[in-house]
Short mmCIF file of C-alpha atoms in Angstrom, two decimals:
data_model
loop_
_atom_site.label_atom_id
_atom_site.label_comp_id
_atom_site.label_asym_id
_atom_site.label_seq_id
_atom_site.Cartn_x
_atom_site.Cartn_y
_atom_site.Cartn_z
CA UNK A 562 0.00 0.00 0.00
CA UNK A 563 1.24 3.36 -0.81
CA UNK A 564 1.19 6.04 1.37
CA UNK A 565 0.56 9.08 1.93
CA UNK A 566 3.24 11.60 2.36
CA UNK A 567 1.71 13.95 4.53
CA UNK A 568 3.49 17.33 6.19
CA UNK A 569 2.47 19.57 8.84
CA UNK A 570 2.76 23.52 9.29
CA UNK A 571 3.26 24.59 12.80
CA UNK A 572 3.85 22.23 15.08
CA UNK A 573 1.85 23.78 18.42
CA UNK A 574 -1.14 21.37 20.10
CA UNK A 575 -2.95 21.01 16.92
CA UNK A 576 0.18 19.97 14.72
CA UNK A 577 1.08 17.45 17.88
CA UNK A 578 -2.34 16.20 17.74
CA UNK A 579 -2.15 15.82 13.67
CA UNK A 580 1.18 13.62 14.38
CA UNK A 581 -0.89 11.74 16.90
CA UNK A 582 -3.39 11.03 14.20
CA UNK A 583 -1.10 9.87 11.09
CA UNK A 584 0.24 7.22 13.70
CA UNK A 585 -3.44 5.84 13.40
CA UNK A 586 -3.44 5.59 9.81
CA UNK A 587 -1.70 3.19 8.13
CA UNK A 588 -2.30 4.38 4.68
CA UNK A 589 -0.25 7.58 5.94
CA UNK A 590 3.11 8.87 6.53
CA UNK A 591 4.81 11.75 8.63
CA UNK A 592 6.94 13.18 5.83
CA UNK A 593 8.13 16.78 7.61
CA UNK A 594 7.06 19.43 9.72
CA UNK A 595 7.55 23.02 8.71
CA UNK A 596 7.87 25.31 11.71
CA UNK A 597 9.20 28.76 13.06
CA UNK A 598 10.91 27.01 15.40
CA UNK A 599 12.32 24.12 13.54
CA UNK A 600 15.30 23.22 16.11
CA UNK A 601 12.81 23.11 19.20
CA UNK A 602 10.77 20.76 17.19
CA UNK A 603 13.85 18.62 16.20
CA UNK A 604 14.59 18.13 19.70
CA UNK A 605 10.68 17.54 20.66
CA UNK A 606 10.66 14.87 17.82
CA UNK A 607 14.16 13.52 18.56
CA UNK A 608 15.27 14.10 15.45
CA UNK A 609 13.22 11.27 13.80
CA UNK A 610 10.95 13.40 11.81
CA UNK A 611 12.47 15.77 8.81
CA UNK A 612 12.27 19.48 10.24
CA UNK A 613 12.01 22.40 8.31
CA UNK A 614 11.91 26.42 9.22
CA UNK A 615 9.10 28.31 7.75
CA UNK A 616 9.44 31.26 5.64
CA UNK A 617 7.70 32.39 2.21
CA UNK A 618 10.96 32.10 -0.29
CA UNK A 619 11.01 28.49 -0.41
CA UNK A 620 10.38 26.72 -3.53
CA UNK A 621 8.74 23.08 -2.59
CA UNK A 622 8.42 20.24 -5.35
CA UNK A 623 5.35 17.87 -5.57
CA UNK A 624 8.09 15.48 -4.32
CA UNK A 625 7.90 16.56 -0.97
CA UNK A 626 4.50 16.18 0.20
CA UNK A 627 1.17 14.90 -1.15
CA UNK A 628 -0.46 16.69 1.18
CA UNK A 629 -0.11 19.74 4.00
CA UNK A 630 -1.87 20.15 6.92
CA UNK A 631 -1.90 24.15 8.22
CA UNK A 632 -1.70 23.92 11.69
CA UNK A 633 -1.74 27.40 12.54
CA UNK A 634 -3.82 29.95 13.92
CA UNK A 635 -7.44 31.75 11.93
CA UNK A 636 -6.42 35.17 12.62
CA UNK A 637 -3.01 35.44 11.29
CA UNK A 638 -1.25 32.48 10.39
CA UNK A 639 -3.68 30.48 8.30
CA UNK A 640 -4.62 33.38 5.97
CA UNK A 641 -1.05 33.84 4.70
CA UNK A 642 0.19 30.43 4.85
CA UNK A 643 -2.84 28.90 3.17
CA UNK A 644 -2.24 30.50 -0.08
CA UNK A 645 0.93 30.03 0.06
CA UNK A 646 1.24 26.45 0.70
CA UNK A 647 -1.86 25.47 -1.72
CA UNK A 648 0.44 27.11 -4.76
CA UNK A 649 2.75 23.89 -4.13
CA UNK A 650 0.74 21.40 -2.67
CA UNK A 651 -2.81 19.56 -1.63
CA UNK A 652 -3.60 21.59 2.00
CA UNK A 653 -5.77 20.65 4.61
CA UNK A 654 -7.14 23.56 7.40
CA UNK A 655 -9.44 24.19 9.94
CA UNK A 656 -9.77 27.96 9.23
CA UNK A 657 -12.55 28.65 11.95
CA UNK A 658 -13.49 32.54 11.61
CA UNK A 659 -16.86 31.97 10.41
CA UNK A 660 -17.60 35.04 8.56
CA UNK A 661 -14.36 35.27 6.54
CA UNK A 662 -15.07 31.45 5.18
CA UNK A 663 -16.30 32.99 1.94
CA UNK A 664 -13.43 35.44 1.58
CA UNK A 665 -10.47 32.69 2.41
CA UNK A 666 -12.57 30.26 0.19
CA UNK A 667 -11.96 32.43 -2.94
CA UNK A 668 -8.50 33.55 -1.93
CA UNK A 669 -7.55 29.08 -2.09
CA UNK A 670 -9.09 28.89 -5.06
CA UNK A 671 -7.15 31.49 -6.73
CA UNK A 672 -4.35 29.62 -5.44
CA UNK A 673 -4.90 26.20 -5.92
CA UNK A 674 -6.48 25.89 -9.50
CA UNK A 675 -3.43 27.42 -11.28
CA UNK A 676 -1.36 24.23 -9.90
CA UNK A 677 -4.27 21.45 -10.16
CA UNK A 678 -4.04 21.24 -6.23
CA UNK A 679 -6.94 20.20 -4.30
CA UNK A 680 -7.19 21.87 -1.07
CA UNK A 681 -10.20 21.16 1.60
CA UNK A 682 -10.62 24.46 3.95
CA UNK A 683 -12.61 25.01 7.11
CA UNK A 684 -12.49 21.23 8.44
CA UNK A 685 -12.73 21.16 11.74
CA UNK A 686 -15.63 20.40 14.25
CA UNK A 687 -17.03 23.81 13.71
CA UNK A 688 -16.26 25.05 11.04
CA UNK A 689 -16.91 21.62 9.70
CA UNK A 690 -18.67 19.32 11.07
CA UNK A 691 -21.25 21.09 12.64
CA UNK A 692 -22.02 22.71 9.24
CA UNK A 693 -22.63 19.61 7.89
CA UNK A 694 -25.45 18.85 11.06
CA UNK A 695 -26.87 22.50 10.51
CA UNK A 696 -27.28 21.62 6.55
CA UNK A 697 -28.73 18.57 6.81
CA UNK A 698 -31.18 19.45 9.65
CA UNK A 699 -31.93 22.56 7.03
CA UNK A 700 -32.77 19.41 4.20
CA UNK A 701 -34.72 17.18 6.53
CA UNK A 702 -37.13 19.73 7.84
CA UNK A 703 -37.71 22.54 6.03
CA UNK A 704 -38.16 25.98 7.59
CA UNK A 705 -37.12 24.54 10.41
CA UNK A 706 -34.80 26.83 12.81
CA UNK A 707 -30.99 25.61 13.98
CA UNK A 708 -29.15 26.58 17.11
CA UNK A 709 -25.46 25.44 17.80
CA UNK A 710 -24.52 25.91 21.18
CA UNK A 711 -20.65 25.52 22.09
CA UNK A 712 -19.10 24.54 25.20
CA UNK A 713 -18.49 24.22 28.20
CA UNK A 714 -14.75 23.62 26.76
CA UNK A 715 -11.31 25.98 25.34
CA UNK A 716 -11.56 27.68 22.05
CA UNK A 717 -8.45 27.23 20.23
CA UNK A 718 -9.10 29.95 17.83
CA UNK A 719 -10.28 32.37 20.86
CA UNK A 720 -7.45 31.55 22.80
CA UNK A 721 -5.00 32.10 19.92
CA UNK A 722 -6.81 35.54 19.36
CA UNK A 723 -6.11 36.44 22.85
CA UNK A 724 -2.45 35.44 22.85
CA UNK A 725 -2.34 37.63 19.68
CA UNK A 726 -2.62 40.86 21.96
CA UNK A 727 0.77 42.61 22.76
CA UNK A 728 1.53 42.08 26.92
CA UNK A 729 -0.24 38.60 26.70
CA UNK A 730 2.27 35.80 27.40
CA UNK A 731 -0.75 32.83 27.41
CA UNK A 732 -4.55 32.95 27.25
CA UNK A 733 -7.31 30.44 27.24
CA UNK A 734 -10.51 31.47 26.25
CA UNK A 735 -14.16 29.24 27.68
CA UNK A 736 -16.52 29.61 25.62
CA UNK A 737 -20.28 28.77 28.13
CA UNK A 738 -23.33 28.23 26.77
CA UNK A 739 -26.14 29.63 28.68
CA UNK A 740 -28.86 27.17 29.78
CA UNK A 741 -31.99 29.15 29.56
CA UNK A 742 -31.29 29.28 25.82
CA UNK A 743 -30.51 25.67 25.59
CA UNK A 744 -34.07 24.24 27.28
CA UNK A 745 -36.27 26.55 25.64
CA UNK A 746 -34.98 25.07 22.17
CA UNK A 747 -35.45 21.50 23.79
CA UNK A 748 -38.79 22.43 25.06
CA UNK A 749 -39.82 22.83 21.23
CA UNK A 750 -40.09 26.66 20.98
CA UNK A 751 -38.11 28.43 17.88
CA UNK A 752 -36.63 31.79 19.46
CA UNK A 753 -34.66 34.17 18.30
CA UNK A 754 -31.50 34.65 19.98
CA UNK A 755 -28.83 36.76 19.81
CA UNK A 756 -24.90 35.46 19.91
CA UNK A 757 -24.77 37.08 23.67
CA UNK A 758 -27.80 35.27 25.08
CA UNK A 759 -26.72 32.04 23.76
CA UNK A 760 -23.31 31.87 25.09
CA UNK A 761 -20.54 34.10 27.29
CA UNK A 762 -16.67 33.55 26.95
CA UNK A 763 -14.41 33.49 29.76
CA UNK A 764 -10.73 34.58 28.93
CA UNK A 765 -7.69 33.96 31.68
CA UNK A 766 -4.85 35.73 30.97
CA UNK A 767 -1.36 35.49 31.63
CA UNK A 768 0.61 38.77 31.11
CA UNK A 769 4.43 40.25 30.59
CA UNK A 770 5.70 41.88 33.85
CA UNK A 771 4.62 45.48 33.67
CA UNK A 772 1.55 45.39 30.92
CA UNK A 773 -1.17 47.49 30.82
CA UNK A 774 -3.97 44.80 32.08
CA UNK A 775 -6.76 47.45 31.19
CA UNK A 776 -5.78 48.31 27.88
CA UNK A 777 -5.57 44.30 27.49
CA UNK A 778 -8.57 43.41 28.56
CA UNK A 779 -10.38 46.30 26.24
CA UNK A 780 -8.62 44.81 23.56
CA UNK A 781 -9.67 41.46 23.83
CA UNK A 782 -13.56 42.60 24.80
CA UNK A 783 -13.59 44.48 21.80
CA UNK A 784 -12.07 41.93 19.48
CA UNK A 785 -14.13 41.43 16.22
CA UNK A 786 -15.24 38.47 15.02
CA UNK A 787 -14.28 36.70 18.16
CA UNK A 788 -15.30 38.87 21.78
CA UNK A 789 -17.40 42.23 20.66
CA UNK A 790 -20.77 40.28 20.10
CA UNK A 791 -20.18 38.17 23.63
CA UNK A 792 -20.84 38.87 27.63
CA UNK A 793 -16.87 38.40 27.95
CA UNK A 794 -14.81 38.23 31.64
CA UNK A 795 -11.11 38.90 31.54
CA UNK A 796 -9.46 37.26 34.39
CA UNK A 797 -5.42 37.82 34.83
CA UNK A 798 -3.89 34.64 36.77
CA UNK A 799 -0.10 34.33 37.27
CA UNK A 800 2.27 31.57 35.14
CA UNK A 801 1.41 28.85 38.25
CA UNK A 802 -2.11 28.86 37.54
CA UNK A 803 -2.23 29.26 33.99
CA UNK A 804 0.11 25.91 33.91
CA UNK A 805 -1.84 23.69 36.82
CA UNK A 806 -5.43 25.10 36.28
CA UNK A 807 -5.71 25.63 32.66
CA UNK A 808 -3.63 23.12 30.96
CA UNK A 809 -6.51 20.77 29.95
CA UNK A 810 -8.02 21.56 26.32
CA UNK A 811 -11.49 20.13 26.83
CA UNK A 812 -14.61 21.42 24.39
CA UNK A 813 -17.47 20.35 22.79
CA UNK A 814 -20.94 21.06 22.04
CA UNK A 815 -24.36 20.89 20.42
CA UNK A 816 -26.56 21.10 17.36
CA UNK A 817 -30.33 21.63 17.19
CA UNK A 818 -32.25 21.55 14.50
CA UNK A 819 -36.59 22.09 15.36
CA UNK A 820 -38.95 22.13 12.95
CA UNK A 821 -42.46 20.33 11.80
CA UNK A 822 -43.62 17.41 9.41
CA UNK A 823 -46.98 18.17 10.15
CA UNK A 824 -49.25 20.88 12.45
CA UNK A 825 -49.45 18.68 14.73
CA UNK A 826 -45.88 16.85 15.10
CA UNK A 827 -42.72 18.77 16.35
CA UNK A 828 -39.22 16.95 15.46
CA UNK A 829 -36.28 17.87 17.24
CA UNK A 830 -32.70 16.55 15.98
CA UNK A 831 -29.32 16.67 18.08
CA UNK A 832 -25.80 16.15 17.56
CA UNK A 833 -23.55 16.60 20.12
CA UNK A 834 -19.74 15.90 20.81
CA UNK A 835 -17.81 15.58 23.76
CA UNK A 836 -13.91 16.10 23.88
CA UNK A 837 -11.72 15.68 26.20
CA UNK A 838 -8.72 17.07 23.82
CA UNK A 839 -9.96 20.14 21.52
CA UNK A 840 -6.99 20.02 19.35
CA UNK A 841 -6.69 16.31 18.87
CA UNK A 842 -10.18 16.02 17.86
CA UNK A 843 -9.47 18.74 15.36
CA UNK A 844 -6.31 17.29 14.04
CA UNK A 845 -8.27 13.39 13.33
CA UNK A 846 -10.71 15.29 11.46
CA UNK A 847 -7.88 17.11 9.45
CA UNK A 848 -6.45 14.07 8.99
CA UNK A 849 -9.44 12.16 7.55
CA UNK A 850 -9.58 15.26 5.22
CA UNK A 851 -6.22 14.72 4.04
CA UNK A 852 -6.82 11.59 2.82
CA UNK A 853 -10.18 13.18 0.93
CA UNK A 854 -8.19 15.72 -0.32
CA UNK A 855 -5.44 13.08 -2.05
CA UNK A 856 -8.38 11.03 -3.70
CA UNK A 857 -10.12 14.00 -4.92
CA UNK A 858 -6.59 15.34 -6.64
CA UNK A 859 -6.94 12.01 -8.28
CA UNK A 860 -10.52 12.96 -9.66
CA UNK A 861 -9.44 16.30 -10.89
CA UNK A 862 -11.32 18.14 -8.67
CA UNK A 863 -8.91 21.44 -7.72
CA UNK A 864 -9.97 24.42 -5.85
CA UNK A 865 -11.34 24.69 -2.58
CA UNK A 866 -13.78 22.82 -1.17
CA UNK A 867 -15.57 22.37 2.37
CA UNK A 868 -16.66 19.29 3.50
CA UNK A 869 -20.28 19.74 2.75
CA UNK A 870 -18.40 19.42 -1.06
CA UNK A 871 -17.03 16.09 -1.82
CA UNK A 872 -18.44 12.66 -1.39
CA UNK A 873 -17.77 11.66 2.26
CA UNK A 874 -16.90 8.71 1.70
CA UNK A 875 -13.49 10.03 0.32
CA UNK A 876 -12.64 10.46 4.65
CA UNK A 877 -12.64 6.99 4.77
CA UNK A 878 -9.92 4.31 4.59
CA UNK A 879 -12.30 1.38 3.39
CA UNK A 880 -13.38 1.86 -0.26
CA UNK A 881 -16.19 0.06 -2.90
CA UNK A 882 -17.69 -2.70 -1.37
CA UNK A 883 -15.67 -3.10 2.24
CA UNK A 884 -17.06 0.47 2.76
CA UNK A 885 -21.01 -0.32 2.13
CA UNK A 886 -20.80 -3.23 4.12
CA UNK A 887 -18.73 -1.68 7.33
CA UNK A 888 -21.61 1.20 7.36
CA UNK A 889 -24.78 0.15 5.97
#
């Protein structure tokens, strides 16, 4: 069985728990990791894994990778570096600011159709998989109303956000969903309701010696696309606490789709997911993708694509008939 050769950009929780994955699959290999800090990740890796620094002058071949998997963060990293890295190669992402999908979507197909790449954006659990639950509860009862609730658990892209600020050394951002909102949508009623009465984030901060914790926090309340539409607390905690009491990268949450068949019947669908590790839920998904991404290169289907896109069968490693039989 061939595999496939697949390399990683940034090599933080989510490009550990991407490694992590590709140990799972035996119809894929670890082929590099491209980093900013390419001798700390030597020494993290012991050497056994090719290590690469990350800059925007090198010129990859098709030889080194079948596929990429961006690893970095929504706000700044994945922007730049998926364009960049689709112009060489197949690229995976979990690009998670929701309403800049449309804008990165047409910036990756720009730069993936001139070199026949394939590249799958947006892949995540939300982004991602939760789209997929609010389109289909959209097709199986129509003008029926969704609600996706998130939490209790750490935003990655939240917490990177925060980190982003200048005098923040670490942040983790809880993202709480309020439970008023959550049983009236159980109890069968259709509100509407606003981003802030569905769910609050909670942001502890670790900062430099000396920092201006004010103008911090009003930075990060104020923070579009992320904090400005949310009840947000700021919480500063010293380098002790952040490491024993926030450590743990648990999330999760909840789709609900309610709607009618009939007058008289009321049908409620859920999907919910419970992690224990954000990022190496994320990275399994990304991973699965990769693999999608690869056969879909093979069908000459280039551009960018979200998952709601491709057959879905293309995530799996059983094919034709093993496939039909393992799931229906």
């Amino acid at each position: 069985m061939e595999q496939i050769r697949v390399g990683i950009v940034g090599y933080g929780n989510l490009g550990r728990g991407v490694k992590l994955a590709i140990e799972k699959n035996p119809d894929m290999k670890l082929s590099g990791i491209i980093s900013r800090r390419p001798e700390a990740v030597k020494w993290e890796v012991r050497g056994e894994i090719p290590t690469h620094f990350l800059d925007f002058s090198t010129e990859y071949t098709q030889e080194d990778f079948n596929v990429v998997i961006l690893c970095g963060g929504s706000r700044k990293d994945i922007p730049r570096q998926g364009p960049y890295f689709a112009k060489y190669f197949n690229t995976v992402d979990s690009f998670d600011t929701h309403k800049r999908i449309l804008w990165y979507r047409k910036k990756m197909e720009e730069a993936a159709n001139p070199g026949a790449h394939t590249s799958i954006i947006s892949a995540g659990w939300d982004p991602g998989i939760f789209s997929l639950e609010r389109m289909l509860g959209s097709a199986f009862l129509p003008g029926s109303k969704t609600y996706t609730f998130w939490g209790q658990g750490v935003s990655q892209g939240h917490s990177d956000a925060a980190r982003r600020v200048k005098g923040v050394v670490d942040a983790r951002a809880y993202t709480q969903p309020i439970g008023k909102a959550i049983d009236e949508v159980r109890s069968g009623f259709t509100p509407e309701l606003t981003k802030r009465q569905m769910h609050r984030r909670l942001v502890y901060v670790e900062v430099e010696k000396g920092a201006d914790e004010r103008r911090i926090e009003k930075e990060i309340k104020t923070m579009p696309d992320y904090f400005d539409e949310y009840e947000t607390a700021v919480y500063f905690v010293g380098k002790e606490s952040m490491a024993k009491d926030h450590k743990r990268l648990p999330h999760g949450g909840f789709v609900l789709t309610s709607g009618k068949t009939s007058e008289t019947n009321r049908q409620i669908l859920e999907y919910r997911c419970a992690l224990e590790s954000n990022p190496e839920f994320t990275a399994s998904v990304l991973v699965a993708c990769a693999r999608a991404a690869c056969r879909m290169n093979k069908e000459q289907m280039f551009g960018a694509y979200t998952l709601a896109d491709f057959p879905l069968a293309f995530l799996s490693p059983h094919t034709g008939k093993a496939f039909t039989k393992k799931f229906w």
